[in-house]
């Protein structure tokens, strides 16, 4: 849409309708970003596990933590400050996860709002300005599901169904698609239309079936030579809470 200086819509197109759901779906790159977790219970542990998987720099503030969190702190994977939350703890935070009870979460949320910091309070939607989706992970492929807080149970059911639809073989296939894309973009004489057509062909359902069949035959051949039944490796999964 184009708007001139008088505020008139020059294109004549209609404005997009306002959706009652004001959330915006987004994937965050947290590598080397400061993330603070308030709380040390099992819910905090699950969030920390996910954050570590992204390469984030994680600080935990809680008087007591689970054995897993203590172990991560002992090896330097997280920084643990054994105390209660205090105003000012979000000074350098890009994202804060609050899992310390409603009263503490409210204080954390207030500071996060004042600092324009992303805040996710576990099972406490009133003190969130961002929400964790239910996610299916197959390596670089991530499928995120949200019901805008209307039915987390439905989001969980859909995740389980999508996990069956998008099996672990997508882990290797998406990586191959990435390698192909890099090769095609490194070809200086390849025109954009041909490159686009090739990329779409390789990402088609037919191409995936061909990949899966070849992979299955390869596993069967390997199993025969080793004298055992083929085991299809499972993609690495990160628990989602």
GROMACS .gro file of C-alpha atoms in nm:
model
  241
    1UNK     CA    1   0.000   0.000   0.000
    2UNK     CA    2   0.125   0.352  -0.084
    3UNK     CA    3   0.020   0.655   0.119
    4UNK     CA    4   0.095   1.009   0.003
    5UNK     CA    5   0.181   1.300   0.232
    6UNK     CA    6  -0.187   1.394   0.267
    7UNK     CA    7  -0.261   1.048   0.405
    8UNK     CA    8  -0.458   0.937   0.099
    9UNK     CA    9  -0.420   0.576  -0.010
   10UNK     CA   10  -0.268   0.617  -0.354
   11UNK     CA   11  -0.303   0.252  -0.452
   12UNK     CA   12  -0.674   0.221  -0.372
   13UNK     CA   13  -0.613  -0.106  -0.187
   14UNK     CA   14  -0.805  -0.188   0.129
   15UNK     CA   15  -0.625  -0.184   0.460
   16UNK     CA   16  -0.564  -0.526   0.617
   17UNK     CA   17  -0.825  -0.622   0.873
   18UNK     CA   18  -0.722  -0.607   1.237
   19UNK     CA   19  -0.699  -0.954   1.388
   20UNK     CA   20  -0.819  -1.008   1.743
   21UNK     CA   21  -0.504  -1.214   1.799
   22UNK     CA   22  -0.229  -0.954   1.831
   23UNK     CA   23   0.060  -1.200   1.851
   24UNK     CA   24   0.321  -1.213   1.575
   25UNK     CA   25   0.481  -1.551   1.493
   26UNK     CA   26   0.859  -1.521   1.503
   27UNK     CA   27   1.169  -1.738   1.541
   28UNK     CA   28   1.447  -1.588   1.755
   29UNK     CA   29   1.820  -1.633   1.710
   30UNK     CA   30   1.941  -1.645   2.072
   31UNK     CA   31   2.301  -1.745   2.004
   32UNK     CA   32   2.530  -1.557   2.244
   33UNK     CA   33   2.239  -1.347   2.370
   34UNK     CA   34   2.186  -1.293   2.743
   35UNK     CA   35   1.886  -1.485   2.873
   36UNK     CA   36   1.781  -1.480   3.237
   37UNK     CA   37   1.574  -1.754   3.402
   38UNK     CA   38   1.403  -1.671   3.731
   39UNK     CA   39   1.336  -1.992   3.923
   40UNK     CA   40   1.503  -2.329   3.958
   41UNK     CA   41   1.221  -2.585   3.945
   42UNK     CA   42   1.149  -2.853   3.685
   43UNK     CA   43   0.968  -2.605   3.459
   44UNK     CA   44   1.270  -2.375   3.469
   45UNK     CA   45   1.494  -2.673   3.396
   46UNK     CA   46   1.298  -2.757   3.079
   47UNK     CA   47   1.320  -2.396   2.961
   48UNK     CA   48   1.692  -2.382   3.034
   49UNK     CA   49   1.750  -2.703   2.839
   50UNK     CA   50   1.582  -2.546   2.536
   51UNK     CA   51   1.775  -2.221   2.574
   52UNK     CA   52   2.107  -2.404   2.594
   53UNK     CA   53   2.020  -2.579   2.270
   54UNK     CA   54   2.002  -2.241   2.097
   55UNK     CA   55   2.348  -2.130   2.210
   56UNK     CA   56   2.212  -1.864   2.445
   57UNK     CA   57   2.411  -1.734   2.743
   58UNK     CA   58   2.194  -1.832   3.038
   59UNK     CA   59   2.188  -1.687   3.388
   60UNK     CA   60   1.970  -1.855   3.652
   61UNK     CA   61   1.850  -1.666   3.958
   62UNK     CA   62   1.698  -1.888   4.226
   63UNK     CA   63   1.781  -1.983   4.586
   64UNK     CA   64   1.743  -2.352   4.501
   65UNK     CA   65   1.767  -2.540   4.171
   66UNK     CA   66   1.721  -2.893   4.039
   67UNK     CA   67   2.011  -3.135   4.016
   68UNK     CA   68   2.034  -3.084   3.640
   69UNK     CA   69   2.059  -2.705   3.672
   70UNK     CA   70   2.321  -2.742   3.945
   71UNK     CA   71   2.519  -2.975   3.718
   72UNK     CA   72   2.504  -2.725   3.430
   73UNK     CA   73   2.624  -2.454   3.665
   74UNK     CA   74   2.904  -2.678   3.787
   75UNK     CA   75   3.034  -2.724   3.432
   76UNK     CA   76   2.993  -2.357   3.342
   77UNK     CA   77   2.708  -2.406   3.096
   78UNK     CA   78   2.490  -2.168   3.298
   79UNK     CA   79   2.561  -1.897   3.553
   80UNK     CA   80   2.370  -1.957   3.875
   81UNK     CA   81   2.315  -1.689   4.139
   82UNK     CA   82   2.171  -1.854   4.450
   83UNK     CA   83   1.926  -1.586   4.565
   84UNK     CA   84   1.581  -1.445   4.501
   85UNK     CA   85   1.498  -1.211   4.215
   86UNK     CA   86   1.573  -0.841   4.264
   87UNK     CA   87   1.475  -0.542   4.053
   88UNK     CA   88   1.762  -0.471   3.816
   89UNK     CA   89   1.837  -0.835   3.737
   90UNK     CA   90   1.715  -0.782   3.379
   91UNK     CA   91   1.956  -0.498   3.306
   92UNK     CA   92   2.137  -0.678   3.021
   93UNK     CA   93   1.875  -0.940   2.937
   94UNK     CA   94   1.743  -0.997   2.585
   95UNK     CA   95   1.489  -1.253   2.711
   96UNK     CA   96   1.368  -1.347   3.058
   97UNK     CA   97   1.185  -1.665   3.152
   98UNK     CA   98   0.996  -1.646   3.481
   99UNK     CA   99   0.909  -1.968   3.662
  100UNK     CA  100   0.894  -1.852   4.021
  101UNK     CA  101   0.528  -1.810   4.114
  102UNK     CA  102   0.274  -1.542   4.024
  103UNK     CA  103   0.387  -1.271   4.267
  104UNK     CA  104   0.751  -1.288   4.157
  105UNK     CA  105   0.651  -1.329   3.794
  106UNK     CA  106   0.451  -1.004   3.819
  107UNK     CA  107   0.759  -0.814   3.939
  108UNK     CA  108   0.974  -0.970   3.666
  109UNK     CA  109   0.714  -0.880   3.403
  110UNK     CA  110   0.694  -0.519   3.523
  111UNK     CA  111   1.070  -0.477   3.490
  112UNK     CA  112   1.073  -0.651   3.152
  113UNK     CA  113   0.803  -0.417   3.022
  114UNK     CA  114   0.993  -0.113   3.149
  115UNK     CA  115   1.310  -0.231   2.974
  116UNK     CA  116   1.139  -0.353   2.652
  117UNK     CA  117   1.268  -0.702   2.730
  118UNK     CA  118   1.100  -1.020   2.605
  119UNK     CA  119   0.929  -1.196   2.896
  120UNK     CA  120   0.784  -1.547   2.905
  121UNK     CA  121   0.625  -1.652   3.233
  122UNK     CA  122   0.566  -2.027   3.248
  123UNK     CA  123   0.193  -2.112   3.273
  124UNK     CA  124   0.123  -1.749   3.364
  125UNK     CA  125  -0.010  -1.574   3.053
  126UNK     CA  126  -0.098  -1.253   3.238
  127UNK     CA  127   0.273  -1.188   3.289
  128UNK     CA  128   0.396  -1.260   2.936
  129UNK     CA  129   0.470  -1.041   2.639
  130UNK     CA  130   0.577  -1.344   2.434
  131UNK     CA  131   0.464  -1.706   2.436
  132UNK     CA  132   0.643  -2.033   2.370
  133UNK     CA  133   0.481  -2.236   2.093
  134UNK     CA  134   0.435  -2.612   2.087
  135UNK     CA  135   0.713  -2.721   1.850
  136UNK     CA  136   0.797  -3.020   1.631
  137UNK     CA  137   1.173  -3.030   1.573
  138UNK     CA  138   1.346  -3.222   1.299
  139UNK     CA  139   1.691  -3.071   1.299
  140UNK     CA  140   1.673  -2.744   1.103
  141UNK     CA  141   1.300  -2.799   1.039
  142UNK     CA  142   1.080  -2.651   1.311
  143UNK     CA  143   0.701  -2.648   1.305
  144UNK     CA  144   0.554  -2.417   1.567
  145UNK     CA  145   0.188  -2.435   1.677
  146UNK     CA  146  -0.003  -2.173   1.872
  147UNK     CA  147  -0.369  -2.132   1.963
  148UNK     CA  148  -0.315  -1.779   2.099
  149UNK     CA  149  -0.349  -1.919   2.451
  150UNK     CA  150  -0.701  -2.053   2.380
  151UNK     CA  151  -0.619  -2.424   2.406
  152UNK     CA  152  -0.269  -2.547   2.490
  153UNK     CA  153  -0.420  -2.897   2.492
  154UNK     CA  154  -0.512  -2.861   2.124
  155UNK     CA  155  -0.163  -2.733   2.042
  156UNK     CA  156  -0.018  -3.041   2.213
  157UNK     CA  157  -0.248  -3.275   2.019
  158UNK     CA  158  -0.158  -3.111   1.688
  159UNK     CA  159   0.212  -3.139   1.775
  160UNK     CA  160   0.176  -3.512   1.832
  161UNK     CA  161  -0.004  -3.552   1.499
  162UNK     CA  162   0.260  -3.350   1.313
  163UNK     CA  163   0.536  -3.557   1.474
  164UNK     CA  164   0.383  -3.860   1.301
  165UNK     CA  165   0.341  -3.677   0.970
  166UNK     CA  166   0.691  -3.530   0.967
  167UNK     CA  167   0.914  -3.820   1.068
  168UNK     CA  168   1.284  -3.820   1.160
  169UNK     CA  169   1.383  -3.859   0.793
  170UNK     CA  170   1.307  -3.487   0.750
  171UNK     CA  171   1.617  -3.414   0.960
  172UNK     CA  172   1.852  -3.538   0.686
  173UNK     CA  173   1.635  -3.425   0.394
  174UNK     CA  174   1.617  -3.060   0.503
  175UNK     CA  175   1.994  -3.057   0.553
  176UNK     CA  176   2.037  -3.187   0.198
  177UNK     CA  177   1.805  -2.916   0.070
  178UNK     CA  178   2.021  -2.659   0.244
  179UNK     CA  179   2.338  -2.796   0.087
  180UNK     CA  180   2.172  -2.793  -0.257
  181UNK     CA  181   2.061  -2.433  -0.210
  182UNK     CA  182   2.413  -2.323  -0.119
  183UNK     CA  183   2.556  -2.501  -0.425
  184UNK     CA  184   2.302  -2.346  -0.660
  185UNK     CA  185   2.361  -1.996  -0.526
  186UNK     CA  186   2.736  -2.044  -0.572
  187UNK     CA  187   2.685  -2.100  -0.947
  188UNK     CA  188   2.740  -1.757  -1.106
  189UNK     CA  189   2.606  -1.859  -1.449
  190UNK     CA  190   2.277  -2.000  -1.324
  191UNK     CA  191   1.987  -1.765  -1.396
  192UNK     CA  192   1.743  -1.690  -1.110
  193UNK     CA  193   1.440  -1.851  -1.278
  194UNK     CA  194   1.622  -2.181  -1.333
  195UNK     CA  195   1.756  -2.175  -0.978
  196UNK     CA  196   1.408  -2.111  -0.837
  197UNK     CA  197   1.258  -2.392  -1.045
  198UNK     CA  198   1.524  -2.640  -0.932
  199UNK     CA  199   1.483  -2.547  -0.567
  200UNK     CA  200   1.106  -2.593  -0.582
  201UNK     CA  201   1.140  -2.925  -0.763
  202UNK     CA  202   1.381  -3.057  -0.499
  203UNK     CA  203   1.146  -2.944  -0.220
  204UNK     CA  204   0.842  -3.116  -0.375
  205UNK     CA  205   0.652  -3.408  -0.227
  206UNK     CA  206   0.776  -3.629  -0.512
  207UNK     CA  207   1.138  -3.541  -0.437
  208UNK     CA  208   1.083  -3.625  -0.069
  209UNK     CA  209   0.935  -3.967  -0.155
  210UNK     CA  210   1.235  -4.036  -0.379
  211UNK     CA  211   1.471  -3.937  -0.097
  212UNK     CA  212   1.287  -4.156   0.155
  213UNK     CA  213   1.288  -4.458  -0.079
  214UNK     CA  214   1.659  -4.427  -0.151
  215UNK     CA  215   1.731  -4.385   0.220
  216UNK     CA  216   1.523  -4.692   0.306
  217UNK     CA  217   1.704  -4.902   0.045
  218UNK     CA  218   2.038  -4.782   0.174
  219UNK     CA  219   1.949  -4.880   0.531
  220UNK     CA  220   1.828  -5.222   0.416
  221UNK     CA  221   2.151  -5.282   0.225
  222UNK     CA  222   2.357  -5.175   0.527
  223UNK     CA  223   2.153  -5.404   0.753
  224UNK     CA  224   2.206  -5.703   0.523
  225UNK     CA  225   2.580  -5.651   0.511
  226UNK     CA  226   2.589  -5.619   0.891
  227UNK     CA  227   2.351  -5.911   0.948
  228UNK     CA  228   2.091  -5.725   1.150
  229UNK     CA  229   1.756  -5.548   1.109
  230UNK     CA  230   1.767  -5.190   0.990
  231UNK     CA  231   1.720  -4.927   1.259
  232UNK     CA  232   1.617  -4.585   1.139
  233UNK     CA  233   1.795  -4.325   1.352
  234UNK     CA  234   1.570  -4.081   1.530
  235UNK     CA  235   1.617  -3.707   1.500
  236UNK     CA  236   1.738  -3.529   1.812
  237UNK     CA  237   1.441  -3.399   2.008
  238UNK     CA  238   1.434  -3.111   2.256
  239UNK     CA  239   1.160  -3.144   2.515
  240UNK     CA  240   0.898  -2.872   2.499
  241UNK     CA  241   0.706  -2.773   2.808
   0.00000   0.00000   0.00000
